[in-house]
Short mmCIF file of C-alpha atoms and ligand atoms in Angstrom, two decimals:
data_model
loop_
_atom_site.label_atom_id
_atom_site.label_comp_id
_atom_site.label_asym_id
_atom_site.label_seq_id
_atom_site.Cartn_x
_atom_site.Cartn_y
_atom_site.Cartn_z
CA MET U 1 112.69 117.47 102.93
CA SER U 2 112.89 113.99 104.34
CA GLN U 3 113.90 113.32 107.93
CA PRO U 4 117.56 112.49 108.58
CA ALA U 5 117.69 108.76 108.12
CA ARG U 6 118.29 106.49 111.06
CA VAL U 7 119.83 103.27 110.00
CA ALA U 8 118.68 100.26 111.94
CA THR U 9 121.67 98.53 113.48
CA THR U 10 121.27 96.16 116.38
CA SER U 11 124.75 96.97 117.61
CA SER U 12 127.84 98.57 116.19
CA ASN U 13 130.70 96.61 114.66
CA LEU U 14 133.13 99.19 116.06
CA ILE U 15 135.62 97.33 118.28
CA GLU U 16 138.48 99.64 119.17
CA LEU U 17 140.77 102.41 118.04
CA GLU U 18 144.31 101.71 116.87
CA CYS U 19 147.28 104.04 116.46
CA SER U 20 148.17 104.44 112.79
CA ALA U 21 151.89 104.61 113.67
CA CYS U 22 152.69 102.43 116.72
CA GLY U 23 149.62 100.14 116.76
CA LYS U 24 148.66 100.92 120.38
CA LYS U 25 144.98 100.12 121.08
CA TYR U 26 142.41 102.43 122.67
CA ASP U 27 138.89 102.02 124.05
CA ALA U 28 136.45 103.27 121.40
CA SER U 29 133.67 103.80 123.92
CA GLN U 30 135.61 106.73 125.44
CA GLU U 31 136.55 110.13 124.06
CA GLN U 32 139.96 109.70 122.39
CA HIS U 33 142.11 112.07 120.38
CA LEU U 34 145.76 111.40 119.46
CA CYS U 35 147.90 108.44 120.51
CA THR U 36 150.42 109.05 123.30
CA CYS U 37 153.02 108.88 120.48
CA GLY U 38 151.34 111.93 118.90
CA LYS U 39 149.92 110.19 115.83
CA PRO U 40 146.29 109.72 114.65
CA LEU U 41 144.04 106.87 115.78
CA LEU U 42 141.98 104.81 113.32
CA ALA U 43 138.68 103.02 114.03
CA ARG U 44 138.68 99.22 113.77
CA TYR U 45 135.59 97.09 113.16
CA ASP U 46 134.56 93.47 113.31
CA LEU U 47 134.71 93.15 109.52
CA LYS U 48 133.84 89.47 109.55
CA ARG U 49 130.53 90.34 111.15
CA ALA U 50 130.12 93.39 108.89
CA ALA U 51 130.66 91.28 105.77
CA ARG U 52 127.57 89.15 106.47
CA THR U 53 125.23 91.96 105.44
CA PHE U 54 127.55 94.26 103.47
CA LEU U 55 126.71 93.45 99.85
CA LEU U 56 125.83 95.50 96.77
CA GLU U 57 122.34 93.96 96.82
CA THR U 58 121.58 94.74 100.46
CA LEU U 59 122.77 98.33 100.08
CA LYS U 60 120.32 99.08 97.28
CA ASP U 61 117.31 100.01 99.41
CA ARG U 62 119.14 102.05 102.00
CA PRO U 63 118.97 105.82 102.59
CA ARG U 64 120.83 107.83 99.97
CA ASN U 65 123.39 109.26 102.38
CA LEU U 66 126.65 108.00 103.83
CA TRP U 67 124.91 106.31 106.78
CA ARG U 68 123.87 103.59 104.33
CA TYR U 69 127.27 102.01 105.14
CA ALA U 70 126.14 101.34 108.70
CA GLU U 71 128.17 98.14 109.12
CA VAL U 72 131.44 100.07 108.84
CA LEU U 73 130.47 103.18 110.83
CA PRO U 74 129.84 103.84 114.52
CA GLY U 75 126.30 102.76 115.37
CA ASP U 76 125.04 105.98 116.97
CA PRO U 77 121.89 107.84 115.84
CA PRO U 78 123.35 110.01 113.04
CA VAL U 79 123.49 113.79 112.97
CA SER U 80 122.68 113.96 109.27
CA LEU U 81 121.88 116.65 106.71
CA GLY U 82 121.86 114.30 103.72
CA GLU U 83 125.64 114.07 103.15
CA GLY U 84 127.16 111.60 100.71
CA MET U 85 125.91 109.67 97.68
CA THR U 86 127.14 112.47 95.45
CA PRO U 87 127.01 112.14 91.66
CA LEU U 88 129.78 110.32 89.78
CA VAL U 89 129.67 112.16 86.47
CA HIS U 90 131.12 110.56 83.32
CA ALA U 91 132.94 113.65 82.00
CA LYS U 92 133.04 112.84 78.30
CA ARG U 93 133.76 116.28 76.96
CA LEU U 94 136.48 117.01 79.50
CA GLY U 95 137.78 113.48 78.95
CA ALA U 96 138.16 114.17 75.23
CA SER U 97 140.17 117.28 76.05
CA VAL U 98 142.41 115.39 78.51
CA GLY U 99 142.70 112.30 76.28
CA LEU U 100 140.87 109.88 78.59
CA GLY U 101 137.74 108.01 77.54
CA ASN U 102 136.79 106.94 81.07
CA LEU U 103 137.19 110.14 83.02
CA TYR U 104 134.78 110.72 85.92
CA VAL U 105 134.19 113.61 88.28
CA LYS U 106 132.98 112.78 91.77
CA ASP U 107 131.13 115.98 92.56
CA GLU U 108 131.41 116.57 96.28
CA GLY U 109 130.24 120.15 95.83
CA LEU U 110 126.68 118.84 96.16
CA ASN U 111 127.11 117.94 99.81
CA PRO U 112 125.45 120.00 102.58
CA THR U 113 127.49 123.22 103.10
CA GLY U 114 128.98 122.70 99.65
CA SER U 115 131.93 120.46 100.38
CA PHE U 116 132.96 116.97 101.38
CA LYS U 117 133.86 118.31 104.81
CA ALA U 118 130.19 117.52 105.54
CA ARG U 119 130.98 113.80 105.46
CA GLY U 120 133.68 114.00 108.10
CA MET U 121 131.77 116.38 110.31
CA SER U 122 128.56 114.33 110.19
CA ALA U 123 130.47 111.35 111.57
CA ALA U 124 132.59 113.35 114.03
CA VAL U 125 129.68 115.34 115.49
CA THR U 126 127.55 112.18 115.70
CA ARG U 127 130.21 110.43 117.76
CA ALA U 128 131.11 113.51 119.85
CA ARG U 129 127.45 113.93 120.84
CA GLN U 130 127.25 110.28 121.82
CA LEU U 131 130.39 110.62 123.95
CA GLY U 132 128.90 113.56 125.82
CA ALA U 133 130.78 116.49 124.27
CA LYS U 134 129.25 119.93 124.87
CA ALA U 135 131.27 122.35 122.73
CA LEU U 136 133.15 121.43 119.56
CA ALA U 137 136.20 123.34 118.34
CA ALA U 138 138.29 123.21 115.16
CA PRO U 139 140.76 125.31 113.19
CA THR U 140 139.96 125.80 109.51
CA ALA U 141 141.29 127.58 106.46
CA GLY U 142 138.10 127.08 104.47
CA ASN U 143 135.21 124.63 104.37
CA ALA U 144 135.71 122.63 107.57
CA GLY U 145 134.40 125.46 109.74
CA GLY U 146 131.08 125.80 107.94
CA ALA U 147 130.55 122.05 107.98
CA LEU U 148 131.34 121.76 111.70
CA ALA U 149 129.12 124.75 112.48
CA ALA U 150 126.21 123.29 110.49
CA TYR U 151 126.37 119.85 112.11
CA ALA U 152 126.81 121.38 115.56
CA ALA U 153 123.68 123.45 114.90
CA ALA U 154 121.79 120.35 113.77
CA ALA U 155 122.90 118.55 116.94
CA GLY U 156 122.08 121.48 119.22
CA MET U 157 125.71 121.80 120.28
CA ALA U 158 128.05 124.80 120.54
CA ALA U 159 130.90 125.25 118.04
CA VAL U 160 134.04 127.38 118.13
CA ILE U 161 135.75 127.94 114.77
CA VAL U 162 139.27 129.37 114.63
CA MET U 163 140.32 130.70 111.22
CA PRO U 164 143.02 132.80 109.58
CA ALA U 165 141.89 136.42 109.14
CA ASP U 166 142.20 136.09 105.34
CA THR U 167 139.83 133.10 105.02
CA PRO U 168 137.37 133.52 102.08
CA SER U 169 134.38 135.58 103.22
CA ALA U 170 131.78 132.90 102.41
CA ASN U 171 133.53 130.54 104.84
CA VAL U 172 133.39 133.13 107.62
CA MET U 173 129.78 134.10 106.91
CA GLU U 174 128.46 130.53 106.97
CA CYS U 175 130.00 129.87 110.40
CA GLN U 176 128.36 133.01 111.76
CA ALA U 177 125.03 132.08 110.16
CA PHE U 178 125.10 128.63 111.80
CA GLY U 179 125.57 130.32 115.17
CA ALA U 180 129.17 129.29 115.82
CA LYS U 181 131.64 131.41 117.72
CA VAL U 182 134.25 132.61 115.20
CA VAL U 183 137.81 133.48 116.27
CA LYS U 184 139.98 135.13 113.60
CA LEU U 185 143.76 135.01 113.93
CA ASN U 186 146.58 136.61 111.96
CA GLY U 187 148.29 133.40 110.87
CA LEU U 188 147.82 130.07 109.14
CA ILE U 189 145.68 127.05 109.95
CA SER U 190 148.64 125.66 111.90
CA ASP U 191 148.49 128.71 114.21
CA CYS U 192 144.73 128.26 114.56
CA GLY U 193 145.31 124.61 115.48
CA LYS U 194 147.75 125.69 118.17
CA PHE U 195 145.12 128.09 119.55
CA VAL U 196 142.56 125.27 119.84
CA ALA U 197 145.11 122.94 121.46
CA GLU U 198 146.15 125.57 124.01
CA ASN U 199 142.63 126.55 125.03
CA LYS U 200 140.60 123.35 124.77
CA ASP U 201 141.18 121.98 128.27
CA ARG U 202 140.44 125.23 130.06
CA GLU U 203 137.37 125.94 127.88
CA GLY U 204 136.05 122.37 127.83
CA TRP U 205 136.18 122.08 124.02
CA TYR U 206 136.09 118.73 122.22
CA ASP U 207 138.85 119.04 119.59
CA VAL U 208 137.57 118.14 116.10
CA SER U 209 140.80 119.20 114.33
CA THR U 210 141.86 117.20 111.27
CA LEU U 211 143.01 113.72 112.40
CA LYS U 212 142.95 114.74 116.10
CA GLU U 213 139.82 112.63 116.56
CA PRO U 214 139.22 109.34 114.70
CA TYR U 215 135.80 109.85 113.12
CA ARG U 216 136.24 112.50 110.42
CA VAL U 217 138.27 109.83 108.59
CA GLU U 218 135.31 107.46 109.04
CA GLY U 219 132.94 109.95 107.42
CA LYS U 220 135.28 110.69 104.54
CA LYS U 221 136.17 107.06 103.89
CA THR U 222 132.62 106.63 102.59
CA MET U 223 133.84 108.26 99.35
CA GLY U 224 135.77 105.05 98.77
CA TYR U 225 132.71 102.90 99.48
CA GLU U 226 130.64 105.03 97.13
CA LEU U 227 133.11 104.61 94.27
CA TRP U 228 132.94 100.85 94.80
CA GLU U 229 129.14 100.95 94.80
CA GLN U 230 128.78 103.41 91.91
CA PHE U 231 131.21 101.39 89.76
CA ALA U 232 129.09 98.30 90.59
CA GLY U 233 131.66 96.54 92.75
CA LYS U 234 134.83 97.67 90.94
CA LEU U 235 137.40 100.30 91.79
CA PRO U 236 138.87 102.82 89.32
CA HIS U 237 142.49 102.63 88.15
CA VAL U 238 143.46 106.13 89.25
CA ILE U 239 142.08 108.64 91.79
CA PHE U 240 143.10 112.31 91.84
CA TYR U 241 142.67 113.85 95.26
CA PRO U 242 143.36 117.50 96.20
CA THR U 243 145.33 116.97 99.38
CA GLY U 244 145.42 119.33 102.34
CA GLY U 245 145.28 117.37 105.58
CA GLY U 246 144.81 114.20 103.54
CA VAL U 247 141.77 112.95 105.47
CA GLY U 248 139.89 111.80 102.37
CA LEU U 249 142.92 110.07 100.86
CA ILE U 250 143.64 108.24 104.11
CA GLY U 251 139.94 107.45 104.46
CA MET U 252 139.52 106.04 100.96
CA CYS U 253 142.60 103.83 101.27
CA LYS U 254 141.18 102.58 104.60
CA ALA U 255 137.85 101.86 102.89
CA PHE U 256 139.59 99.84 100.15
CA ASP U 257 141.46 97.80 102.80
CA GLU U 258 138.19 97.16 104.65
CA LEU U 259 136.49 96.13 101.39
CA GLU U 260 139.29 93.65 100.77
CA GLN U 261 139.03 92.26 104.30
CA MET U 262 135.29 91.81 103.76
CA GLY U 263 136.06 89.96 100.54
CA ARG U 264 134.41 92.55 98.29
CA VAL U 265 137.52 93.54 96.28
CA GLY U 266 140.87 91.92 95.53
CA ALA U 267 144.38 93.14 96.30
CA GLU U 268 144.60 95.67 93.45
CA ARG U 269 144.24 99.30 94.43
CA PRO U 270 143.59 102.53 92.58
CA ARG U 271 146.79 104.55 92.12
CA MET U 272 146.31 107.54 94.40
CA VAL U 273 147.47 110.94 93.13
CA ALA U 274 147.86 113.69 95.73
CA VAL U 275 147.38 117.08 94.08
CA GLN U 276 148.65 120.18 95.87
CA ALA U 277 149.15 123.89 95.17
CA GLU U 278 152.66 125.09 94.31
CA GLY U 279 152.27 127.67 97.06
CA CYS U 280 151.75 124.93 99.66
CA ALA U 281 153.07 121.54 98.60
CA PRO U 282 154.67 119.76 101.59
CA ILE U 283 153.57 116.30 100.40
CA VAL U 284 154.78 116.82 96.82
CA LYS U 285 158.13 118.07 98.11
CA ALA U 286 158.56 115.05 100.37
CA TRP U 287 157.40 112.68 97.61
CA GLU U 288 159.90 114.07 95.11
CA ALA U 289 162.69 113.80 97.68
CA HIS U 290 161.70 110.16 98.43
CA GLN U 291 161.09 111.00 102.08
CA SER U 292 158.67 109.20 104.36
CA SER U 293 157.63 112.33 106.25
CA ALA U 294 157.07 115.95 105.21
CA GLN U 295 158.74 119.20 106.31
CA PHE U 296 156.72 122.26 107.33
CA PHE U 297 156.11 124.29 104.13
CA PRO U 298 157.10 127.93 104.73
CA ASN U 299 155.01 130.95 103.59
CA ALA U 300 152.04 128.81 102.49
CA ALA U 301 149.83 130.71 100.05
CA THR U 302 147.16 129.58 97.56
CA ILE U 303 143.62 130.47 96.50
CA ALA U 304 142.74 126.81 97.16
CA SER U 305 142.14 127.42 100.85
CA GLY U 306 141.55 123.73 101.58
CA LEU U 307 145.10 123.01 100.39
CA ARG U 308 146.70 125.64 102.63
CA VAL U 309 147.91 123.08 105.17
CA PRO U 310 151.69 123.58 105.56
CA GLY U 311 152.28 120.86 108.18
CA PRO U 312 149.79 118.00 107.80
CA LEU U 313 149.67 115.69 110.83
CA GLY U 314 149.00 112.68 108.59
CA ASP U 315 152.06 113.21 106.36
CA GLN U 316 153.57 109.76 106.96
CA LEU U 317 150.24 108.02 106.37
CA ILE U 318 149.63 109.97 103.15
CA LEU U 319 153.13 109.29 101.81
CA SER U 320 152.97 105.59 102.63
CA MET U 321 149.56 105.29 100.92
CA LEU U 322 150.91 106.99 97.80
CA ARG U 323 153.80 104.53 97.81
CA GLN U 324 151.70 101.44 98.49
CA SER U 325 149.18 102.30 95.79
CA ARG U 326 151.95 103.08 93.27
CA GLY U 327 150.55 106.57 92.99
CA THR U 328 152.28 109.94 92.80
CA ALA U 329 152.07 113.59 93.87
CA VAL U 330 151.72 116.66 91.65
CA ALA U 331 151.81 120.42 92.37
CA VAL U 332 149.94 122.94 90.20
CA THR U 333 149.80 126.74 90.21
CA ASP U 334 146.83 128.90 91.19
CA ASN U 335 146.60 130.23 87.62
CA GLU U 336 146.45 126.71 86.24
CA MET U 337 143.64 125.92 88.69
CA LEU U 338 141.61 128.92 87.57
CA HIS U 339 142.13 128.07 83.91
CA ALA U 340 141.23 124.41 84.42
CA GLY U 341 138.22 125.38 86.52
CA ARG U 342 136.87 127.36 83.58
CA GLU U 343 137.51 124.39 81.31
CA LEU U 344 135.64 122.01 83.66
CA ALA U 345 132.76 124.46 84.05
CA SER U 346 132.36 125.19 80.35
CA LEU U 347 132.67 121.54 79.24
CA GLU U 348 130.74 119.77 82.00
CA GLY U 349 128.54 122.33 83.75
CA ILE U 350 130.33 121.87 87.08
CA LEU U 351 131.60 125.00 88.82
CA ALA U 352 134.32 123.54 91.01
CA ALA U 353 136.29 124.77 93.96
CA PRO U 354 139.89 125.63 92.92
CA GLU U 355 140.92 122.47 94.83
CA GLY U 356 138.76 120.39 92.50
CA ALA U 357 140.03 122.30 89.47
CA ALA U 358 143.58 121.42 90.55
CA THR U 359 142.85 117.77 89.80
CA VAL U 360 141.97 118.68 86.20
CA VAL U 361 145.41 120.26 85.77
CA ALA U 362 147.09 117.20 87.24
CA ALA U 363 145.08 114.87 84.97
CA HIS U 364 146.24 116.82 81.90
CA ILE U 365 149.84 116.45 83.10
CA LEU U 366 149.72 112.71 83.85
CA ALA U 367 147.64 111.77 80.81
CA GLY U 368 150.00 113.84 78.66
CA SER U 369 153.09 112.12 80.07
CA GLY U 370 151.66 108.62 79.54
CA TRP U 371 151.53 107.87 83.30
CA ILE U 372 147.83 107.15 82.71
CA LYS U 373 146.79 104.97 79.77
CA PRO U 374 143.91 106.30 77.64
CA HIS U 375 141.56 103.39 78.48
CA GLU U 376 142.04 103.57 82.26
CA THR U 377 139.19 104.57 84.54
CA VAL U 378 140.09 107.81 86.28
CA VAL U 379 138.23 109.72 88.99
CA LEU U 380 138.80 113.39 89.75
CA PHE U 381 137.54 114.60 93.12
CA ASN U 382 135.83 117.95 92.99
CA THR U 383 135.88 118.39 96.74
CA GLY U 384 133.78 121.53 96.94
CA THR U 385 131.45 123.88 95.17
CA GLY U 386 132.99 126.84 93.35
CA TYR U 387 130.21 129.10 94.58
CA LYS U 388 131.98 129.88 97.86
CA TYR U 389 135.12 131.12 96.07
CA SER U 390 133.90 134.28 94.40
CA GLU U 391 137.07 136.20 95.34
CA ALA U 392 139.22 133.58 93.60
CA TRP U 393 137.05 133.25 90.50
CA GLN U 394 136.87 137.02 90.16
CA LYS U 395 140.62 136.95 89.43
CA ALA U 396 140.11 134.51 86.57
CA PHE U 397 137.80 136.95 84.81
CA GLU U 398 139.72 140.13 85.57
CA ALA U 399 142.76 138.85 83.72
C1 PLP J 401 139.53 120.55 103.15
C2 PLP J 401 139.49 120.56 101.69
C3 PLP J 401 140.41 119.81 100.94
C4 PLP J 401 141.50 118.98 101.58
O1 PLP J 401 140.93 117.88 102.23
P1 PLP J 401 141.81 116.85 103.07
O2 PLP J 401 141.00 115.61 103.12
O3 PLP J 401 142.00 117.45 104.42
O4 PLP J 401 143.10 116.68 102.37
C5 PLP J 401 140.29 119.82 99.56
N1 PLP J 401 139.32 120.53 98.94
C6 PLP J 401 138.43 121.26 99.63
C7 PLP J 401 137.39 122.03 98.87
C8 PLP J 401 138.47 121.30 101.02
O5 PLP J 401 137.58 122.02 101.69
ZN1 ZN J 402 150.98 105.59 118.61
#
């Protein structure tokens, strides 16, 4: 294996942090979490300076991981396990079944620890280490815990993972293997988040919860940069994203804005489609009711553990990005996910997480209704490997 790549940057283009809701500015050289108004902070860069070297040509020879986008990331020595630069597969056989000639699967299951959570955690742990954090803590209903635990291990830092007692066994096992402290609670990820919030000050934990620090978004936004690079400087027409906390959706939209500010793309945007599970669909509910914020979704239940987020902190951001991109939101059932997952696997050789399979269901629905035109370029995000979900897949074969 090659050494984690260190990208040579003379100094970072990171300038400050800005509240996504009220616009209040914060010092990026200090540990920061939420704005005083309670909303997430976003990292802002000197994009004029970044644009001088940020070109398709100059990117070509860089390390094949997300740290290749050094101009638009914090400049610290990365904690890297080779995350990012995942395959963009032209899914011709699945496309024929869906009725789309230009259907692509971005296969995030090939990331370290088997999910795109690796991207966010690589960036968050890198920055936390630089800011002097000792112990990292996060709630998780699935893949975030394993990713945090792995990057904490790679950085030589302690990790505390708080998860619902019914989290899939592979997600519990990986955290234990990486040497993290695992706390299991009878409840949902929202209860686990409360536990972290209530204990972090006393225990000295650095809170890495979804959107409660600004850098997981920075790691995940690189999915947007990769699409731009892999489509040779163009963006697709439609992106299907299985939405839990919405970090990747927020991140990609941020990346597209940054690309425009650097003069690399125009004003057109991919239409973003948030895909959720019927058993936990707060964003879809709010979208259908034309609301700008979401209500807590009661009795959240789905095999797609990454979508079991009943009260996402970034609800207003997600909904406004769906609106601005002229996208939409779709809910699918667990059974549909399992069925579509088998279709994706048997046609393309990709065993997806149920979250990824959910996007296949949604693509069938929106191609069938004419919301997508047959010639349009469409990307489905398979956000994780199916190999960690043996309990869920077992059900598909028992029936
Ligand atoms: C966490 C997770 C999601 C949801 O990601 P967000 O960016 O928080 O919306 C989707 N799929 C998988 C496999 C996940 O682990
Ligand atoms: Zn604010």
